[in-house]
XYZ file of C-alpha atoms in Angstrom:
687
model
C 137.993 73.510 43.230
C 134.833 73.539 44.803
C 134.555 70.134 46.557
C 131.274 68.953 48.570
C 132.341 65.480 50.656
C 129.474 63.469 52.251
C 130.276 60.785 55.450
C 128.798 59.426 57.935
C 131.881 59.594 59.819
C 135.143 61.288 59.713
C 137.256 57.705 58.475
C 140.904 58.289 59.222
C 141.973 58.426 56.012
C 139.118 60.586 54.607
C 139.583 62.886 58.098
C 143.219 63.515 56.325
C 142.417 62.991 53.003
C 139.389 65.900 53.791
C 141.925 68.392 55.532
C 144.469 67.840 52.697
C 142.370 68.978 50.156
C 141.352 72.094 51.845
C 144.361 73.643 51.530
C 143.901 74.360 48.115
C 140.233 73.491 47.344
C 136.695 75.261 48.764
C 135.630 72.320 50.966
C 132.175 71.669 52.644
C 132.073 68.695 54.443
C 128.330 66.951 54.871
C 127.938 64.441 57.914
C 125.504 62.012 57.541
C 123.497 60.963 60.628
C 123.455 57.115 60.810
C 120.198 57.448 63.473
C 117.630 56.520 61.097
C 114.604 59.546 60.845
C 111.471 59.411 59.304
C 112.158 63.225 58.789
C 115.920 64.404 57.665
C 117.013 67.722 58.569
C 120.265 69.812 58.296
C 122.198 72.086 60.716
C 125.369 73.783 60.009
C 128.492 74.175 61.872
C 131.775 75.290 61.628
C 135.180 72.538 61.976
C 138.922 74.426 61.516
C 137.474 77.095 59.401
C 135.968 73.623 57.358
C 131.864 73.661 57.035
C 129.912 70.978 58.269
C 126.501 70.173 57.255
C 124.639 67.593 59.491
C 122.051 65.633 57.371
C 119.329 63.142 59.160
C 119.231 60.390 56.760
C 116.487 57.456 55.685
C 117.030 53.606 55.097
C 119.341 52.627 52.427
C 117.505 50.534 49.927
C 114.251 53.549 49.777
C 113.632 56.501 47.204
C 113.766 59.258 50.220
C 112.053 62.899 48.543
C 113.041 64.593 51.685
C 116.795 64.031 51.718
C 116.912 64.556 48.273
C 115.330 67.606 48.336
C 117.573 68.242 51.051
C 120.804 68.064 49.129
C 118.470 70.011 45.775
C 118.613 73.221 48.483
C 122.495 72.348 49.465
C 124.099 71.592 46.469
C 122.023 74.846 44.885
C 123.478 76.750 47.237
C 126.640 75.686 47.192
C 126.944 74.790 43.681
C 130.231 72.218 43.819
C 131.963 71.285 41.011
C 132.348 67.841 42.287
C 130.552 65.821 45.145
C 132.616 62.966 46.825
C 130.573 60.430 48.801
C 132.099 58.021 51.398
C 129.698 54.896 51.529
C 129.406 53.120 54.556
C 126.729 50.364 55.463
C 123.245 52.819 55.868
C 124.240 55.131 53.419
C 120.569 56.715 51.620
C 123.071 56.835 48.293
C 120.308 57.374 44.950
C 118.774 60.576 46.721
C 122.278 62.347 46.811
C 123.394 60.653 43.396
C 120.052 62.027 42.061
C 119.948 65.459 43.157
C 123.379 65.677 42.011
C 122.727 64.588 38.537
C 120.136 67.416 38.017
C 122.590 70.280 38.913
C 125.345 68.454 36.649
C 127.605 67.744 39.400
C 130.515 65.173 38.994
C 129.600 62.342 41.160
C 132.143 60.162 43.310
C 132.343 57.693 45.692
C 134.678 55.722 48.189
C 133.788 52.033 48.976
C 134.335 51.407 52.731
C 132.557 48.724 52.754
C 130.147 46.339 50.400
C 127.170 47.643 51.432
C 126.902 48.986 47.913
C 125.290 45.021 46.862
C 125.371 43.577 50.210
C 122.817 43.602 52.947
C 125.133 43.466 55.697
C 128.060 45.229 54.447
C 130.641 42.119 54.538
C 129.589 39.342 52.526
C 129.797 36.793 55.277
C 127.125 35.714 56.685
C 127.969 34.265 59.680
C 129.424 30.499 58.722
C 130.871 31.585 55.223
C 131.897 34.269 52.603
C 129.990 35.345 50.120
C 131.255 34.885 46.433
C 128.071 35.286 44.058
C 127.770 35.968 40.289
C 124.645 37.493 40.790
C 122.589 39.469 43.562
C 119.491 36.873 42.816
C 121.318 33.937 44.045
C 121.437 35.508 47.595
C 119.853 33.805 50.470
C 122.115 34.753 53.748
C 120.209 35.683 57.161
C 120.759 38.878 56.840
C 119.161 39.163 53.323
C 115.689 36.954 53.841
C 115.244 39.192 56.828
C 115.336 42.330 55.284
C 112.865 40.879 52.661
C 110.662 39.667 55.328
C 110.960 43.256 57.075
C 109.629 44.420 53.472
C 106.905 42.304 53.430
C 108.861 40.832 49.639
C 109.518 37.375 48.198
C 113.083 37.431 48.965
C 113.734 36.736 44.810
C 111.530 40.008 44.102
C 113.761 42.070 47.412
C 116.656 40.960 45.693
C 114.948 41.835 42.082
C 114.832 45.220 43.729
C 118.024 45.502 44.941
C 119.875 44.625 41.696
C 117.551 47.652 40.103
C 119.194 50.290 42.914
C 122.507 48.904 42.985
C 122.461 48.926 38.781
C 121.247 52.623 38.771
C 123.533 53.840 41.602
C 126.993 52.640 39.554
C 124.505 54.388 36.608
C 124.674 57.947 38.242
C 128.508 57.817 39.501
C 131.139 58.701 37.373
C 133.705 57.045 39.153
C 133.571 54.493 41.856
C 136.631 53.880 43.789
C 137.195 50.421 45.554
C 139.827 50.051 48.782
C 141.110 47.003 47.052
C 141.286 44.807 43.871
C 139.357 42.413 45.077
C 136.553 43.993 45.833
C 136.658 45.649 42.469
C 136.588 42.359 40.834
C 133.078 41.551 42.638
C 131.484 44.432 41.584
C 132.765 44.115 37.808
C 131.289 40.556 37.684
C 128.578 41.275 39.287
C 127.421 44.516 37.136
C 130.000 44.788 33.930
C 130.687 48.429 33.604
C 134.394 47.942 34.194
C 135.241 51.741 33.478
C 133.686 52.565 36.469
C 135.540 50.870 38.723
C 139.098 52.560 40.535
C 140.864 50.148 42.511
C 143.233 53.160 44.967
C 144.425 51.762 48.497
C 144.374 54.365 51.382
C 146.450 56.658 52.278
C 148.114 56.868 55.893
C 149.191 60.059 57.443
C 152.015 58.824 59.858
C 152.077 60.736 63.681
C 155.128 62.128 64.610
C 157.587 59.596 66.606
C 159.245 60.947 69.802
C 160.530 57.909 70.630
C 161.729 54.894 69.535
C 159.864 51.305 69.677
C 160.503 50.031 72.986
C 162.043 46.222 72.837
C 161.190 43.925 75.982
C 161.766 40.614 76.622
C 158.274 39.194 75.796
C 156.835 39.217 72.453
C 153.980 41.353 72.012
C 150.728 41.375 69.473
C 148.613 43.867 69.116
C 145.466 44.459 67.728
C 143.501 47.482 67.090
C 139.613 48.852 66.185
C 136.402 47.663 67.396
C 134.903 44.901 69.716
C 132.385 44.237 66.278
C 131.974 40.268 66.234
C 132.897 40.279 62.362
C 136.311 42.450 63.714
C 137.329 39.001 64.381
C 138.466 39.139 68.342
C 137.239 35.531 68.871
C 139.872 34.077 66.917
C 142.547 36.275 68.814
C 141.145 34.491 72.485
C 140.612 31.328 70.843
C 144.392 31.315 70.037
C 145.662 32.758 73.174
C 143.810 29.735 75.046
C 146.055 27.345 72.687
C 149.190 29.202 74.008
C 148.618 28.973 77.416
C 152.281 27.621 78.118
C 154.034 30.415 76.205
C 155.100 34.242 77.256
C 154.049 37.201 75.490
C 151.570 39.884 75.751
C 148.484 40.812 73.148
C 148.247 44.939 73.493
C 144.258 45.984 72.673
C 143.476 49.350 71.441
C 139.726 48.608 71.013
C 137.730 51.211 70.754
C 134.599 51.432 73.129
C 131.918 53.893 74.736
C 129.583 53.271 76.760
C 126.485 53.250 74.069
C 127.858 49.860 72.131
C 125.930 47.125 72.173
C 125.592 44.805 75.635
C 127.314 41.771 73.854
C 130.380 44.331 73.087
C 130.391 45.424 76.649
C 130.426 41.766 78.017
C 133.075 40.878 75.725
C 135.150 44.115 77.419
C 134.874 42.288 80.886
C 135.757 39.419 79.111
C 139.285 40.771 77.509
C 139.991 42.590 80.992
C 140.078 39.335 82.779
C 142.431 37.509 80.391
C 146.033 37.891 82.199
C 147.645 37.889 78.317
C 145.777 40.831 77.205
C 146.369 44.395 77.780
C 143.521 46.962 77.039
C 143.947 50.886 75.970
C 140.458 52.137 74.673
C 139.951 55.070 72.997
C 143.670 55.545 71.626
C 144.163 59.328 70.494
C 145.464 59.942 66.822
C 148.488 61.558 68.192
C 149.126 59.492 70.806
C 148.644 55.972 67.901
C 152.959 55.311 67.808
C 153.720 56.271 71.293
C 150.691 54.611 73.412
C 150.647 51.438 70.569
C 152.555 50.580 67.692
C 155.587 51.678 69.373
C 154.919 48.855 71.884
C 153.917 45.912 69.353
C 155.954 43.527 67.273
C 153.356 42.468 64.856
C 149.770 43.713 64.434
C 146.777 40.860 64.310
C 144.057 41.505 61.817
C 141.229 39.022 62.529
C 138.244 39.790 60.101
C 136.285 37.522 59.700
C 134.922 39.475 56.273
C 137.107 40.848 53.843
C 138.010 44.123 55.223
C 138.001 46.553 52.154
C 140.663 47.922 53.894
C 141.480 47.982 56.548
C 142.750 51.275 57.663
C 144.754 49.697 60.437
C 147.050 47.632 57.841
C 148.441 50.709 56.046
C 149.066 52.464 59.766
C 150.943 49.225 60.348
C 152.871 49.643 57.597
C 153.628 53.135 58.145
C 155.208 52.735 60.937
C 157.329 49.421 60.421
C 155.065 46.965 62.048
C 154.227 43.246 59.817
C 150.688 42.465 59.895
C 149.127 38.388 60.774
C 145.845 38.559 59.037
C 143.456 36.511 58.047
C 142.874 34.690 54.426
C 140.962 37.657 53.033
C 141.532 38.322 49.679
C 141.456 42.197 50.091
C 143.882 41.658 52.788
C 145.804 39.815 51.155
C 146.769 40.731 47.912
C 148.122 43.652 49.985
C 150.829 41.933 52.003
C 152.688 40.367 48.469
C 155.635 42.310 48.887
C 156.011 41.641 52.874
C 157.901 39.216 53.768
C 157.581 39.119 57.385
C 153.683 39.537 57.465
C 152.229 36.247 57.679
C 148.522 34.675 57.001
C 146.037 32.397 58.845
C 142.633 30.429 57.880
C 141.902 29.736 61.310
C 142.289 30.207 65.421
C 144.870 26.842 64.860
C 146.874 28.431 62.141
C 146.767 31.897 64.363
C 148.119 29.789 67.222
C 150.710 28.055 65.103
C 151.785 31.613 63.738
C 152.101 33.136 67.125
C 153.885 29.847 68.817
C 156.645 30.007 66.158
C 156.854 34.296 66.683
C 157.553 33.457 70.604
C 159.544 30.536 70.401
C 161.478 32.577 67.997
C 160.953 29.988 65.061
C 159.681 32.490 62.690
C 162.045 35.882 62.261
C 161.175 39.061 60.762
C 163.419 39.531 57.595
C 166.050 41.882 57.358
C 165.366 44.577 54.820
C 161.585 44.292 54.470
C 159.378 46.377 52.062
C 156.182 48.283 53.985
C 154.659 49.716 50.707
C 152.111 52.561 51.781
C 151.316 55.879 50.567
C 151.432 59.012 52.331
C 147.811 61.139 52.390
C 149.969 63.867 49.982
C 150.182 60.873 47.126
C 146.871 59.511 48.057
C 144.979 63.474 47.798
C 147.195 63.310 44.455
C 145.897 60.334 43.133
C 142.364 60.517 44.250
C 142.666 64.329 41.955
C 143.726 62.374 39.420
C 140.401 60.261 39.197
C 138.579 63.860 39.706
C 140.352 64.832 36.783
C 139.512 61.714 34.472
C 136.332 61.934 35.590
C 135.950 65.573 34.866
C 137.210 65.225 31.778
C 134.798 62.738 30.644
C 132.154 64.183 28.043
C 128.728 64.071 29.405
C 126.221 62.549 27.204
C 122.279 63.823 26.269
C 119.815 62.991 24.612
C 117.477 64.984 22.831
C 113.461 64.339 23.721
C 111.293 66.491 21.501
C 107.970 65.467 23.372
C 105.388 66.631 20.255
C 104.995 68.715 17.834
C 102.430 71.334 19.502
C 103.128 74.786 19.898
C 101.178 78.522 20.816
C 103.722 80.320 18.887
C 103.963 80.154 14.482
C 107.271 80.989 14.652
C 108.837 81.597 11.193
C 112.339 79.953 11.876
C 110.928 77.093 13.785
C 112.446 73.898 12.355
C 109.055 71.776 12.720
C 106.333 71.971 10.449
C 103.553 71.922 13.585
C 101.305 68.877 14.019
C 99.462 67.314 17.071
C 102.032 64.601 17.132
C 103.381 63.524 20.558
C 104.989 61.414 22.598
C 102.292 60.246 25.556
C 103.704 60.153 29.626
C 104.194 56.232 29.749
C 106.323 56.328 26.608
C 108.344 59.619 28.179
C 108.496 56.764 31.700
C 110.167 54.007 29.532
C 112.342 56.417 27.209
C 113.806 57.517 30.129
C 113.859 54.666 32.273
C 115.539 52.774 29.161
C 118.036 54.834 28.764
C 118.816 55.971 32.807
C 122.913 55.554 33.068
C 123.628 55.998 29.222
C 122.930 59.492 28.831
C 123.542 62.524 31.706
C 121.048 64.490 30.317
C 118.147 65.369 28.568
C 117.201 68.312 26.354
C 113.097 68.735 26.415
C 112.060 70.277 23.507
C 108.749 70.399 21.246
C 106.624 72.411 20.098
C 106.504 73.555 23.173
C 106.970 71.940 25.881
C 105.680 73.806 28.785
C 102.180 74.736 27.316
C 101.683 70.056 28.226
C 99.296 68.936 30.843
C 101.745 66.625 32.462
C 104.894 68.835 31.559
C 104.992 68.971 35.348
C 105.258 64.683 35.297
C 107.615 64.851 33.082
C 110.217 66.483 34.546
C 109.540 64.356 37.927
C 110.348 61.683 36.431
C 113.460 62.996 34.233
C 114.778 63.762 38.064
C 113.994 60.262 39.527
C 115.663 58.951 36.825
C 118.784 60.958 37.258
C 118.773 63.304 34.150
C 119.586 67.002 34.200
C 117.181 68.675 32.648
C 117.670 71.422 29.542
C 114.339 72.733 28.246
C 114.054 74.663 24.973
C 111.484 76.891 25.223
C 109.633 80.192 24.303
C 109.660 81.503 27.382
C 106.175 82.559 27.635
C 104.595 80.782 30.023
C 107.034 81.845 32.335
C 104.968 85.346 32.419
C 103.504 83.340 35.615
C 105.647 83.242 38.481
C 103.478 80.582 39.968
C 104.993 78.563 37.101
C 108.358 79.430 37.417
C 107.975 79.138 41.047
C 106.976 75.473 40.700
C 109.637 74.656 37.930
C 112.431 76.362 40.350
C 112.912 72.780 42.384
C 114.107 70.974 38.885
C 117.196 73.034 38.484
C 116.203 73.485 34.897
C 118.907 74.813 32.500
C 116.753 77.263 30.004
C 117.282 77.905 26.164
C 114.897 80.881 25.610
C 114.668 82.753 21.992
C 114.913 86.609 21.436
C 114.487 87.381 18.430
C 114.501 91.643 19.151
C 114.723 94.366 21.305
C 111.439 95.506 20.750
C 107.837 93.921 20.508
C 107.848 94.523 16.825
C 110.938 92.808 15.713
C 109.843 89.771 17.930
C 106.746 89.200 17.718
C 106.934 89.571 13.937
C 108.948 86.266 13.598
C 106.837 84.268 16.328
C 104.105 85.333 14.980
C 102.557 85.524 18.488
C 101.117 89.041 19.567
C 102.541 89.779 23.001
C 105.156 86.486 22.947
C 107.927 89.230 23.694
C 106.532 90.927 26.484
C 105.578 87.365 27.906
C 109.093 86.344 27.324
C 111.086 88.923 28.886
C 108.601 88.768 32.041
C 108.915 85.456 32.010
C 112.912 85.540 31.558
C 112.893 87.877 34.964
C 111.329 86.284 36.971
C 113.353 83.199 36.566
C 116.713 85.059 37.089
C 115.324 86.358 40.366
C 115.395 82.425 40.560
C 118.309 82.432 40.004
C 117.772 80.337 37.020
C 120.805 78.956 34.577
C 119.359 80.906 30.804
C 120.770 80.413 27.723
C 119.219 83.040 25.456
C 119.371 82.231 21.669
C 119.292 85.088 18.774
C 117.819 83.654 16.038
C 119.630 85.592 12.607
C 116.259 86.076 10.252
C 116.083 87.931 7.963
C 113.936 90.217 9.809
C 115.806 89.939 12.860
C 119.817 90.274 11.948
C 119.938 93.823 11.834
C 118.982 94.894 15.059
C 121.824 92.241 16.785
C 123.774 94.633 18.254
C 120.408 96.430 19.671
C 119.135 93.094 20.424
C 122.571 92.012 22.531
C 122.334 94.954 24.388
C 118.719 94.632 25.408
C 119.450 90.728 26.279
C 122.792 91.523 28.193
C 120.573 94.347 30.543
C 118.584 90.929 31.762
C 121.451 89.790 33.598
C 122.098 87.335 30.891
C 125.026 85.047 31.484
C 125.135 83.275 28.157
C 124.307 84.419 24.555
C 124.359 82.299 21.418
C 123.685 83.699 18.054
C 121.844 80.882 15.420
C 122.015 81.162 11.873
C 118.693 79.478 10.831
C 118.378 75.693 9.799
C 116.564 75.568 6.861
C 113.948 73.253 7.899
C 110.165 72.691 9.176
C 108.480 76.433 8.515
C 112.380 78.178 7.701
C 113.126 75.832 4.776
C 108.922 76.213 3.631
C 109.575 79.968 3.669
C 112.739 79.832 3.116
C 113.187 83.186 0.502
C 111.419 85.090 3.339
C 112.728 83.759 6.619
C 116.391 82.793 5.818
C 118.789 85.829 4.736
C 122.570 84.864 3.036
C 125.230 83.896 5.187
C 127.627 86.713 4.215
C 124.580 89.341 4.982
C 124.925 88.632 8.506
C 128.078 88.885 9.191
C 129.331 92.661 10.137
C 126.044 93.008 12.497
C 127.153 89.805 14.140
C 130.741 90.795 14.529
C 129.430 94.446 15.899
C 127.137 92.639 18.794
C 130.332 90.167 19.450
C 132.506 93.288 19.820
C 130.235 94.917 21.842
C 129.611 92.006 24.450
C 133.467 91.200 24.957
C 134.051 95.016 25.438
C 131.586 95.765 27.445
C 130.087 92.617 29.522
C 131.344 89.444 30.528
C 129.020 87.149 28.514
C 129.534 83.630 27.233
C 128.988 84.012 23.926
C 128.735 81.141 21.667
C 127.614 80.719 17.636
C 125.945 77.855 16.282
C 124.845 77.245 12.231
C 127.776 79.112 10.290
C 130.687 77.257 7.859
C 134.172 78.267 9.703
C 135.568 80.265 5.875
C 132.625 82.859 6.090
C 133.811 83.649 9.861
C 136.722 85.569 11.217
C 139.605 82.770 12.674
C 138.905 85.548 16.027
C 135.105 83.627 16.165
C 135.892 80.105 15.110
C 136.404 78.814 19.140
C 133.066 80.478 19.979
C 131.629 77.724 17.585
C 129.456 75.279 18.927
C 127.070 72.307 17.572
C 126.036 69.399 19.212
C 127.813 66.230 19.505
C 127.283 63.567 22.362
C 123.344 64.052 21.695
C 120.854 61.539 20.497
C 117.538 61.993 19.783
C 113.954 60.606 19.781
C 111.160 62.674 18.019
C 107.851 61.351 17.782
C 107.072 59.692 14.970
C 108.055 56.411 12.872
C 107.934 54.497 15.790
C 109.969 57.232 17.957
C 113.166 57.358 15.996
C 115.919 57.165 17.365
C 118.536 59.083 15.616
C 122.679 60.595 16.839
C 122.286 64.444 16.280
C 125.621 65.180 14.324
C 125.262 61.721 12.330
C 121.886 63.340 11.198
C 123.206 66.830 10.368
C 127.110 65.770 8.960
C 125.267 62.573 6.728
C 121.833 63.642 5.704
C 121.273 67.569 6.507
C 124.569 68.749 5.233
C 127.199 68.520 1.768
C 130.448 69.821 1.260
C 131.718 71.265 -2.022
C 134.518 70.132 -3.911
C 136.792 73.008 -3.161
C 136.168 72.069 0.234
C 139.351 69.465 0.194
C 141.675 71.954 -0.089
C 139.979 74.323 3.001
C 142.255 74.076 6.161
C 139.005 73.747 7.858
C 138.186 70.650 6.240
C 138.138 67.949 9.005
C 136.440 70.699 11.418
C 133.611 71.604 9.543
C 130.775 70.314 9.177
C 129.398 72.263 5.644
C 126.736 74.232 4.916
C 122.460 72.830 5.205
C 121.917 70.859 1.204
C 119.196 73.504 1.282
C 120.640 75.973 1.787
C 122.967 74.944 -0.502
C 120.310 74.448 -3.307
C 119.057 78.471 -2.684
C 122.341 80.285 -2.691
C 124.399 78.589 -4.409
C 128.382 78.393 -3.205
C 129.947 81.328 -3.654
C 129.690 82.569 -0.399
C 132.250 79.694 0.634
C 135.858 79.856 -0.335
C 138.101 77.223 1.284
C 140.871 79.426 3.228
C 144.156 77.830 1.521
C 147.473 77.407 4.130
C 149.683 80.547 3.477
């Protein structure tokens, strides 16, 4: 499977997950640079055989068209089946998700902090931890400052954030939370329980080359950065209360000279503390020898609700108990580990440390250190992938209007000028966002609307994949083809014959064959996804073999044979348009057999009853199930496509109840049955 990973940092768990998956999958890694740039750009390099794309990004709350276009180009080039985004503060999620949605790519995100719904990403304002039931009630100093920076009132800023969060959640197929507490927060704020799943990080313990060193002194450890929210000040305060105790604190600190001045000053202060030993930037291959082999307990003093943290699992993988701040995301992970302890403030931390030094607090023998290795974690992540990939996508069938510049004899509508205007289209897309994965734009003929590209733009910005049912004539213009190319449209175009005589007779539009064929050739040069439909009219069905050969020669990968739906124009002139289903079977068989033998074209069949087809063709039968429709009449009536067919337009005969295909078969259109009778439809009985 081809997977595209996106992250601003190589988080230890993510780094190892990518390496593990790269053994069995085709991976591309996109590195998002967290330095804000007005003009996002991309560069490419190689990392141990893994393709790396470097992309600059803009601010998280903006809709960034430049970033959307970059990911659109990248995803079109690589065509991954799945995109997995590791979310840290600063990532512009919406443009990336919309680019993926537009290409029908499954979308997974892993949340490594709370930045999806919290401005600083830590649910802590410097004084207290946040517990919100609505983003509208958020009023911490970070949010107030962000609202001011955006020249917005606090209420309007929080409204906008809520909308963005809901859009992000709607776009995702699955959201992975590193703690149950975070998942509960998100479900409480936004609902959509099925979208969220909890999965703890996995670790990849480095080989242990020496036994754990034991000294007379107890050694406590800290592993992480100097960021204030990590809570080193709590360790300093506890040490200050334990001047009479003999112990060490080994601090493995990630530090660079580019860090803020406050962290530089903190580093100098730590260096001057006699109870602290500092080791800067310990390599991952040295993490056991240089750190965990020398500590008795790891202190994780974070003042915010750490979603992982990775250091907790690393400690457990080496059998080191932890002393942690009383935050739910961490305390839920140590329930089985009796040697680990929890504190609320520096006084409680000092009491725990004193108890350990004085040997009043001892480790439990035979304690459990529950943690997944990276292989187990990778398998868990892939099960999440499988669930997301198996989910049925749901589409919205939007009939934009009845206007058309062809007069196809097989058309299911009767023409007219009724249409849905642009504002109504915008409203439909907005109201149904998250409910549908893709939209099918149809008419009449959508491409003749002057606002056609405005509709495409709204659909793409709303995060829909776009499918277009069209006669294809407008694509005879190369300029028109190039203009539609960035929208990643899947085209459904009718060709009813291998000659203009056959095709133009059915479309009743002289020159339409030449225009449609030219359009298809141009679209194929642009690598467009095209399904060609052949409608089996009385005029066309006898030429199916020649038509199939001709279409395959246009480099078309998907062909559908469609028995006409006897409504609209086809119903009004039924006798001249609709053949007997049984009469079409020989030409259909010849065409399908030729395609199977000579091409790799994906073949599908629509509109036939199973009892009329050879069993070998049954797997090719397709009908639109997960599709709701909106038509420009009766106040834009919404209907379900399958229910409309099965319960209103089609019927079964009394004899059908004995047929082995009764449950799968939808029956036959009532208009067809009224005209042709039931002699063709004989139940297939069990042998």
